[in-house]
Amino acid sequence: MARRFAEITFTPSVVAAQTLYGSRTSNQRFEVIEEDGDPLGEAEARFIEARDGFYQATVNEEGWPYVQFRGGPAGFLKVLDAKTIGYADFRGNIQYLSVGNMNANDRVSLILMDYANRRRLKIWARARIVHTQQNPELLAQLEVPDYKARVERAVVLTVEAADWNCPQHITPRFTMAEIEAIAASQDPPERI
Ligand SMILES: Cc1cc2nc3c(=O)[nH]c(=O)nc-3n(C[C@H](O)[C@H](O)[C@H](O)COP(=O)(O)O)c2cc1C
């Protein structure tokens, strides 16, 4: 998805910055990469469905970006097809900043982190809010069984581009579940 990613992000001011700092030529290769259409392949789908959280940026009417964390059990962000992902939006502090922003401007940007393996995926998408009465089947599909949260709506994201970032500067971090899995796989220390 490097070409679509470049189409979205390489705005005139970004191109000017690339020119100023001498990276314009190396970045131009992204603009001519052959693409096969679907933004999400198998690697992206597996990565997305293994996440237990992500950072989501929205934009308000004034042009201010707003980043908020969305979390849940691993797999709560679901791949619906090769260009659509979605999640059940839980009740929170009832300020509705992200939802309100999405209603004004459907553009969102996500960063999905895998700290343990030092990987991250960036996603650009168009957001659509869906309430239970509009599509109960979709809400049922996105619901997270046995998780203590009240689902208020579904957020469906039509992915326009996805791009992997390099591992540079990601400090490895591990969840309790990952630490327990590592500990369980270690041989116990020998008794003297
Ligand atoms: C009772 C309650 C209080 C919360 N208070 C805050 C808060 O003061 N600041 C904050 O950033 N998040 C708070 N949260 C978490 C947010 O509600 C949650 O991150 C939510 O997704 C925010 O969505 P929004 O920023 O898109 O409106 C609270 C959650 C609950 C359930």
PDB file of C-alpha atoms and ligand atoms in Angstrom:
ATOM      1  CA  MET A   1       0.000   0.000   0.000  1.00  0.00           C
ATOM      2  CA  ALA A   2       2.981   2.289  -0.261  1.00  0.00           C
ATOM      3  CA  ARG A   3       1.660   4.160  -3.280  1.00  0.00           C
ATOM      4  CA  ARG A   4      -1.758   4.884  -1.765  1.00  0.00           C
ATOM      5  CA  PHE A   5      -0.014   5.842   1.481  1.00  0.00           C
ATOM      6  CA  ALA A   6       2.120   8.328  -0.471  1.00  0.00           C
ATOM      7  CA  GLU A   7      -0.907   9.710  -2.319  1.00  0.00           C
ATOM      8  CA  ILE A   8      -2.591  10.483   1.006  1.00  0.00           C
ATOM      9  CA  THR A   9       0.404  11.794   2.919  1.00  0.00           C
ATOM     10  CA  PHE A  10       2.757  13.416   0.412  1.00  0.00           C
ATOM     11  CA  THR A  11       0.962  16.745   0.357  1.00  0.00           C
ATOM     12  CA  PRO A  12       2.647  19.831  -1.161  1.00  0.00           C
ATOM     13  CA  SER A  13       4.022  20.868   2.238  1.00  0.00           C
ATOM     14  CA  VAL A  14       5.361  17.353   2.895  1.00  0.00           C
ATOM     15  CA  VAL A  15       6.969  17.288  -0.551  1.00  0.00           C
ATOM     16  CA  ALA A  16       8.492  20.702   0.215  1.00  0.00           C
ATOM     17  CA  ALA A  17       9.931  19.339   3.483  1.00  0.00           C
ATOM     18  CA  GLN A  18      11.351  16.284   1.677  1.00  0.00           C
ATOM     19  CA  THR A  19      12.954  18.641  -0.829  1.00  0.00           C
ATOM     20  CA  LEU A  20      14.339  20.903   1.912  1.00  0.00           C
ATOM     21  CA  TYR A  21      15.888  17.999   3.820  1.00  0.00           C
ATOM     22  CA  GLY A  22      17.180  16.153   0.756  1.00  0.00           C
ATOM     23  CA  SER A  23      14.937  13.036   0.843  1.00  0.00           C
ATOM     24  CA  ARG A  24      12.677  13.905  -2.084  1.00  0.00           C
ATOM     25  CA  THR A  25      14.352  11.527  -4.555  1.00  0.00           C
ATOM     26  CA  SER A  26      14.317   8.511  -2.191  1.00  0.00           C
ATOM     27  CA  ASN A  27      10.652   9.154  -1.341  1.00  0.00           C
ATOM     28  CA  GLN A  28       9.578   9.422  -4.969  1.00  0.00           C
ATOM     29  CA  ARG A  29       9.893   5.629  -5.309  1.00  0.00           C
ATOM     30  CA  PHE A  30       6.756   5.208  -3.127  1.00  0.00           C
ATOM     31  CA  GLU A  31       4.760   7.188  -5.683  1.00  0.00           C
ATOM     32  CA  VAL A  32       5.427   4.721  -8.508  1.00  0.00           C
ATOM     33  CA  ILE A  33       5.166   1.363  -6.696  1.00  0.00           C
ATOM     34  CA  GLU A  34       2.856  -1.178  -8.366  1.00  0.00           C
ATOM     35  CA  GLU A  35      -0.132  -2.065  -6.154  1.00  0.00           C
ATOM     36  CA  ASP A  36      -2.537  -4.964  -6.263  1.00  0.00           C
ATOM     37  CA  GLY A  37      -5.590  -3.186  -4.875  1.00  0.00           C
ATOM     38  CA  ASP A  38      -6.578  -4.425  -1.432  1.00  0.00           C
ATOM     39  CA  PRO A  39      -5.081  -2.425   1.428  1.00  0.00           C
ATOM     40  CA  LEU A  40      -5.011  -5.357   3.870  1.00  0.00           C
ATOM     41  CA  GLY A  41      -3.171  -8.582   3.135  1.00  0.00           C
ATOM     42  CA  GLU A  42      -2.840 -11.643   5.348  1.00  0.00           C
ATOM     43  CA  ALA A  43       0.083 -10.245   7.351  1.00  0.00           C
ATOM     44  CA  GLU A  44      -1.827  -7.046   8.117  1.00  0.00           C
ATOM     45  CA  ALA A  45      -5.003  -8.976   9.029  1.00  0.00           C
ATOM     46  CA  ARG A  46      -3.136 -11.285  11.430  1.00  0.00           C
ATOM     47  CA  PHE A  47      -1.370  -8.329  13.036  1.00  0.00           C
ATOM     48  CA  ILE A  48      -4.585  -6.313  13.447  1.00  0.00           C
ATOM     49  CA  GLU A  49      -6.510  -9.190  15.028  1.00  0.00           C
ATOM     50  CA  ALA A  50      -3.735  -9.861  17.551  1.00  0.00           C
ATOM     51  CA  ARG A  51      -3.780  -6.352  18.982  1.00  0.00           C
ATOM     52  CA  ASP A  52      -5.276  -5.472  22.374  1.00  0.00           C
ATOM     53  CA  GLY A  53      -5.280  -1.744  21.712  1.00  0.00           C
ATOM     54  CA  PHE A  54      -4.416   0.984  19.268  1.00  0.00           C
ATOM     55  CA  TYR A  55      -4.072   4.744  19.052  1.00  0.00           C
ATOM     56  CA  GLN A  56      -6.665   6.510  16.942  1.00  0.00           C
ATOM     57  CA  ALA A  57      -6.371  10.042  15.597  1.00  0.00           C
ATOM     58  CA  THR A  58      -9.395  12.031  14.496  1.00  0.00           C
ATOM     59  CA  VAL A  59      -9.677  15.652  13.326  1.00  0.00           C
ATOM     60  CA  ASN A  60     -12.197  18.222  14.559  1.00  0.00           C
ATOM     61  CA  GLU A  61     -13.921  21.063  12.702  1.00  0.00           C
ATOM     62  CA  GLU A  62     -11.106  23.434  13.660  1.00  0.00           C
ATOM     63  CA  GLY A  63      -8.434  21.180  12.174  1.00  0.00           C
ATOM     64  CA  TRP A  64      -7.160  20.081  15.597  1.00  0.00           C
ATOM     65  CA  PRO A  65      -6.043  16.458  15.658  1.00  0.00           C
ATOM     66  CA  TYR A  66      -7.068  14.367  18.654  1.00  0.00           C
ATOM     67  CA  VAL A  67      -5.431  11.074  19.600  1.00  0.00           C
ATOM     68  CA  GLN A  68      -7.154   8.633  21.900  1.00  0.00           C
ATOM     69  CA  PHE A  69      -6.389   5.074  22.918  1.00  0.00           C
ATOM     70  CA  ARG A  70      -8.867   2.304  22.251  1.00  0.00           C
ATOM     71  CA  GLY A  71      -8.291  -0.942  24.135  1.00  0.00           C
ATOM     72  CA  GLY A  72      -9.927  -4.311  24.701  1.00  0.00           C
ATOM     73  CA  PRO A  73      -9.171  -8.016  24.655  1.00  0.00           C
ATOM     74  CA  ALA A  74      -6.844  -9.120  21.838  1.00  0.00           C
ATOM     75  CA  GLY A  75      -8.890  -9.380  18.655  1.00  0.00           C
ATOM     76  CA  PHE A  76     -11.460  -6.732  19.515  1.00  0.00           C
ATOM     77  CA  LEU A  77     -10.404  -4.818  16.410  1.00  0.00           C
ATOM     78  CA  LYS A  78     -11.760  -7.113  13.721  1.00  0.00           C
ATOM     79  CA  VAL A  79     -10.957  -7.469  10.039  1.00  0.00           C
ATOM     80  CA  LEU A  80     -14.305  -7.572   8.222  1.00  0.00           C
ATOM     81  CA  ASP A  81     -12.788  -7.833   4.728  1.00  0.00           C
ATOM     82  CA  ALA A  82      -9.611  -6.844   2.865  1.00  0.00           C
ATOM     83  CA  LYS A  83     -10.452  -3.146   3.148  1.00  0.00           C
ATOM     84  CA  THR A  84     -12.702  -2.941   6.206  1.00  0.00           C
ATOM     85  CA  ILE A  85     -12.001  -3.188   9.924  1.00  0.00           C
ATOM     86  CA  GLY A  86     -14.290  -2.460  12.842  1.00  0.00           C
ATOM     87  CA  TYR A  87     -14.621  -2.411  16.587  1.00  0.00           C
ATOM     88  CA  ALA A  88     -17.246  -2.116  19.263  1.00  0.00           C
ATOM     89  CA  ASP A  89     -16.897   1.296  20.891  1.00  0.00           C
ATOM     90  CA  PHE A  90     -17.267   1.019  24.662  1.00  0.00           C
ATOM     91  CA  ARG A  91     -18.846   3.552  26.994  1.00  0.00           C
ATOM     92  CA  GLY A  92     -16.157   5.836  28.441  1.00  0.00           C
ATOM     93  CA  ASN A  93     -16.039   9.310  29.922  1.00  0.00           C
ATOM     94  CA  ILE A  94     -19.059  10.420  27.835  1.00  0.00           C
ATOM     95  CA  GLN A  95     -17.186  13.330  26.243  1.00  0.00           C
ATOM     96  CA  TYR A  96     -17.521  11.687  22.788  1.00  0.00           C
ATOM     97  CA  LEU A  97     -14.558  13.516  21.326  1.00  0.00           C
ATOM     98  CA  SER A  98     -13.579  10.839  18.791  1.00  0.00           C
ATOM     99  CA  VAL A  99     -17.159  10.060  17.777  1.00  0.00           C
ATOM    100  CA  GLY A 100     -18.021  13.742  17.413  1.00  0.00           C
ATOM    101  CA  ASN A 101     -14.923  14.349  15.330  1.00  0.00           C
ATOM    102  CA  MET A 102     -15.738  11.389  13.075  1.00  0.00           C
ATOM    103  CA  ASN A 103     -19.176  12.847  12.423  1.00  0.00           C
ATOM    104  CA  ALA A 104     -17.562  16.100  11.264  1.00  0.00           C
ATOM    105  CA  ASN A 105     -14.672  14.539   9.356  1.00  0.00           C
ATOM    106  CA  ASP A 106     -14.563  10.813   8.585  1.00  0.00           C
ATOM    107  CA  ARG A 107     -10.768  10.691   8.162  1.00  0.00           C
ATOM    108  CA  VAL A 108      -8.934   8.721  10.859  1.00  0.00           C
ATOM    109  CA  SER A 109      -5.403   7.515  11.320  1.00  0.00           C
ATOM    110  CA  LEU A 110      -4.460   4.567  13.524  1.00  0.00           C
ATOM    111  CA  ILE A 111      -1.194   3.329  14.936  1.00  0.00           C
ATOM    112  CA  LEU A 112      -1.161  -0.298  16.030  1.00  0.00           C
ATOM    113  CA  MET A 113       1.768  -1.300  18.236  1.00  0.00           C
ATOM    114  CA  ASP A 114       3.315  -4.677  18.919  1.00  0.00           C
ATOM    115  CA  TYR A 115       5.842  -3.610  21.521  1.00  0.00           C
ATOM    116  CA  ALA A 116       7.116  -7.127  22.269  1.00  0.00           C
ATOM    117  CA  ASN A 117       8.126  -7.706  18.648  1.00  0.00           C
ATOM    118  CA  ARG A 118       8.907  -4.059  17.944  1.00  0.00           C
ATOM    119  CA  ARG A 119       6.461  -3.773  15.070  1.00  0.00           C
ATOM    120  CA  ARG A 120       3.918  -1.107  14.201  1.00  0.00           C
ATOM    121  CA  LEU A 121       1.353  -0.613  11.496  1.00  0.00           C
ATOM    122  CA  LYS A 122      -0.090   2.709  10.363  1.00  0.00           C
ATOM    123  CA  ILE A 123      -3.579   2.821   8.894  1.00  0.00           C
ATOM    124  CA  TRP A 124      -5.525   5.580   7.163  1.00  0.00           C
ATOM    125  CA  ALA A 125      -9.268   5.058   6.957  1.00  0.00           C
ATOM    126  CA  ARG A 126     -12.715   6.584   6.613  1.00  0.00           C
ATOM    127  CA  ALA A 127     -14.859   6.057   9.705  1.00  0.00           C
ATOM    128  CA  ARG A 128     -18.543   5.274   9.903  1.00  0.00           C
ATOM    129  CA  ILE A 129     -20.566   5.012  13.126  1.00  0.00           C
ATOM    130  CA  VAL A 130     -23.170   2.231  13.199  1.00  0.00           C
ATOM    131  CA  HIS A 131     -25.741   1.870  15.997  1.00  0.00           C
ATOM    132  CA  THR A 132     -27.373  -1.403  17.040  1.00  0.00           C
ATOM    133  CA  GLN A 133     -30.779  -0.550  15.604  1.00  0.00           C
ATOM    134  CA  GLN A 134     -29.185   0.149  12.194  1.00  0.00           C
ATOM    135  CA  ASN A 135     -27.336  -3.152  11.967  1.00  0.00           C
ATOM    136  CA  PRO A 136     -27.771  -5.576  14.886  1.00  0.00           C
ATOM    137  CA  GLU A 137     -25.852  -8.344  13.048  1.00  0.00           C
ATOM    138  CA  LEU A 138     -22.770  -6.136  12.725  1.00  0.00           C
ATOM    139  CA  LEU A 139     -22.913  -5.166  16.402  1.00  0.00           C
ATOM    140  CA  ALA A 140     -23.213  -8.840  17.349  1.00  0.00           C
ATOM    141  CA  GLN A 141     -20.200  -9.650  15.150  1.00  0.00           C
ATOM    142  CA  LEU A 142     -18.059  -6.966  16.818  1.00  0.00           C
ATOM    143  CA  GLU A 143     -19.191  -7.575  20.386  1.00  0.00           C
ATOM    144  CA  VAL A 144     -16.583  -8.973  22.781  1.00  0.00           C
ATOM    145  CA  PRO A 145     -18.009 -11.860  24.829  1.00  0.00           C
ATOM    146  CA  ASP A 146     -17.282 -11.900  28.579  1.00  0.00           C
ATOM    147  CA  TYR A 147     -15.647  -8.459  28.562  1.00  0.00           C
ATOM    148  CA  LYS A 148     -16.841  -5.978  31.150  1.00  0.00           C
ATOM    149  CA  ALA A 149     -17.753  -2.984  28.970  1.00  0.00           C
ATOM    150  CA  ARG A 150     -20.942  -1.474  27.655  1.00  0.00           C
ATOM    151  CA  VAL A 151     -20.982  -1.323  23.852  1.00  0.00           C
ATOM    152  CA  GLU A 152     -22.449   1.989  22.655  1.00  0.00           C
ATOM    153  CA  ARG A 153     -21.862   1.729  18.907  1.00  0.00           C
ATOM    154  CA  ALA A 154     -19.778   0.116  16.209  1.00  0.00           C
ATOM    155  CA  VAL A 155     -17.039   2.002  14.437  1.00  0.00           C
ATOM    156  CA  VAL A 156     -16.470   0.708  10.909  1.00  0.00           C
ATOM    157  CA  LEU A 157     -13.312   1.820   9.167  1.00  0.00           C
ATOM    158  CA  THR A 158     -12.867   1.644   5.402  1.00  0.00           C
ATOM    159  CA  VAL A 159      -9.119   1.355   5.045  1.00  0.00           C
ATOM    160  CA  GLU A 160      -7.574   3.525   2.355  1.00  0.00           C
ATOM    161  CA  ALA A 161      -3.920   2.777   3.072  1.00  0.00           C
ATOM    162  CA  ALA A 162      -1.735   0.812   5.442  1.00  0.00           C
ATOM    163  CA  ASP A 163       1.995   0.971   5.882  1.00  0.00           C
ATOM    164  CA  TRP A 164       4.498  -0.803   8.148  1.00  0.00           C
ATOM    165  CA  ASN A 165       6.966   1.240  10.158  1.00  0.00           C
ATOM    166  CA  CYS A 166      10.491   0.158  10.994  1.00  0.00           C
ATOM    167  CA  PRO A 167      11.292  -1.033  14.559  1.00  0.00           C
ATOM    168  CA  GLN A 168      13.628   1.858  15.284  1.00  0.00           C
ATOM    169  CA  HIS A 169      13.169   3.475  18.708  1.00  0.00           C
ATOM    170  CA  ILE A 170      10.479   1.023  19.875  1.00  0.00           C
ATOM    171  CA  THR A 171      11.392  -0.139  23.377  1.00  0.00           C
ATOM    172  CA  PRO A 172      10.285  -3.765  23.799  1.00  0.00           C
ATOM    173  CA  ARG A 173       7.473  -4.018  26.365  1.00  0.00           C
ATOM    174  CA  PHE A 174       5.558  -7.079  27.433  1.00  0.00           C
ATOM    175  CA  THR A 175       2.047  -7.615  28.724  1.00  0.00           C
ATOM    176  CA  MET A 176       1.437  -9.848  31.760  1.00  0.00           C
ATOM    177  CA  ALA A 177       0.140 -12.563  29.414  1.00  0.00           C
ATOM    178  CA  GLU A 178       3.312 -12.378  27.301  1.00  0.00           C
ATOM    179  CA  ILE A 179       5.536 -12.520  30.413  1.00  0.00           C
ATOM    180  CA  GLU A 180       3.608 -15.512  31.742  1.00  0.00           C
ATOM    181  CA  ALA A 181       3.940 -17.296  28.376  1.00  0.00           C
ATOM    182  CA  ILE A 182       7.704 -16.670  28.357  1.00  0.00           C
ATOM    183  CA  ALA A 183       8.038 -17.836  31.985  1.00  0.00           C
ATOM    184  CA  ALA A 184       6.039 -20.979  31.259  1.00  0.00           C
ATOM    185  CA  SER A 185       8.305 -21.830  28.337  1.00  0.00           C
ATOM    186  CA  GLN A 186      11.514 -21.556  30.433  1.00  0.00           C
ATOM    187  CA  ASP A 187      13.006 -24.617  32.084  1.00  0.00           C
ATOM    188  CA  PRO A 188      12.827 -24.297  35.888  1.00  0.00           C
ATOM    189  CA  PRO A 189      16.220 -23.495  37.509  1.00  0.00           C
ATOM    190  CA  GLU A 190      18.167 -26.551  38.642  1.00  0.00           C
ATOM    191  CA  ARG A 191      18.115 -27.259  42.391  1.00  0.00           C
ATOM    192  CA  ILE A 192      21.518 -27.698  43.979  1.00  0.00           C
TER     193      ILE A 192
HETATM  194  C1  LIG B   1     -15.856   6.792  34.329  1.00  0.00           C
HETATM  195  C2  LIG B   1     -14.763   7.077  33.319  1.00  0.00           C
HETATM  196  C3  LIG B   1     -14.002   8.221  33.451  1.00  0.00           C
HETATM  197  C4  LIG B   1     -12.981   8.513  32.537  1.00  0.00           C
HETATM  198  N1  LIG B   1     -12.258   9.667  32.665  1.00  0.00           N
HETATM  199  C5  LIG B   1     -11.337   9.970  31.740  1.00  0.00           C
HETATM  200  C6  LIG B   1     -10.609  11.194  31.791  1.00  0.00           C
HETATM  201  O1  LIG B   1     -10.788  12.021  32.676  1.00  0.00           O
HETATM  202  N2  LIG B   1      -9.701  11.474  30.829  1.00  0.00           N
HETATM  203  C7  LIG B   1      -9.470  10.585  29.806  1.00  0.00           C
HETATM  204  O2  LIG B   1      -8.638  10.873  28.914  1.00  0.00           O
HETATM  205  N3  LIG B   1     -10.127   9.409  29.721  1.00  0.00           N
HETATM  206  C8  LIG B   1     -11.032   9.093  30.668  1.00  0.00           C
HETATM  207  N4  LIG B   1     -11.704   7.904  30.577  1.00  0.00           N
HETATM  208  C9  LIG B   1     -11.403   6.987  29.489  1.00  0.00           C
HETATM  209  C10 LIG B   1     -12.163   7.439  28.274  1.00  0.00           C
HETATM  210  O3  LIG B   1     -13.520   7.437  28.522  1.00  0.00           O
HETATM  211  C11 LIG B   1     -11.927   6.508  27.128  1.00  0.00           C
HETATM  212  O4  LIG B   1     -10.572   6.547  26.792  1.00  0.00           O
HETATM  213  C12 LIG B   1     -12.766   6.865  25.944  1.00  0.00           C
HETATM  214  O5  LIG B   1     -12.455   5.980  24.929  1.00  0.00           O
HETATM  215  C13 LIG B   1     -12.558   8.296  25.513  1.00  0.00           C
HETATM  216  O6  LIG B   1     -13.143   8.486  24.242  1.00  0.00           O
HETATM  217  P1  LIG B   1     -13.074   9.891  23.509  1.00  0.00           P
HETATM  218  O7  LIG B   1     -11.856  10.610  24.008  1.00  0.00           O
HETATM  219  O8  LIG B   1     -13.007   9.525  22.093  1.00  0.00           O
HETATM  220  O9  LIG B   1     -14.322  10.625  23.846  1.00  0.00           O
HETATM  221  C14 LIG B   1     -12.711   7.593  31.508  1.00  0.00           C
HETATM  222  C15 LIG B   1     -13.494   6.438  31.393  1.00  0.00           C
HETATM  223  C16 LIG B   1     -14.492   6.164  32.290  1.00  0.00           C
HETATM  224  C17 LIG B   1     -15.285   4.908  32.128  1.00  0.00           C
END
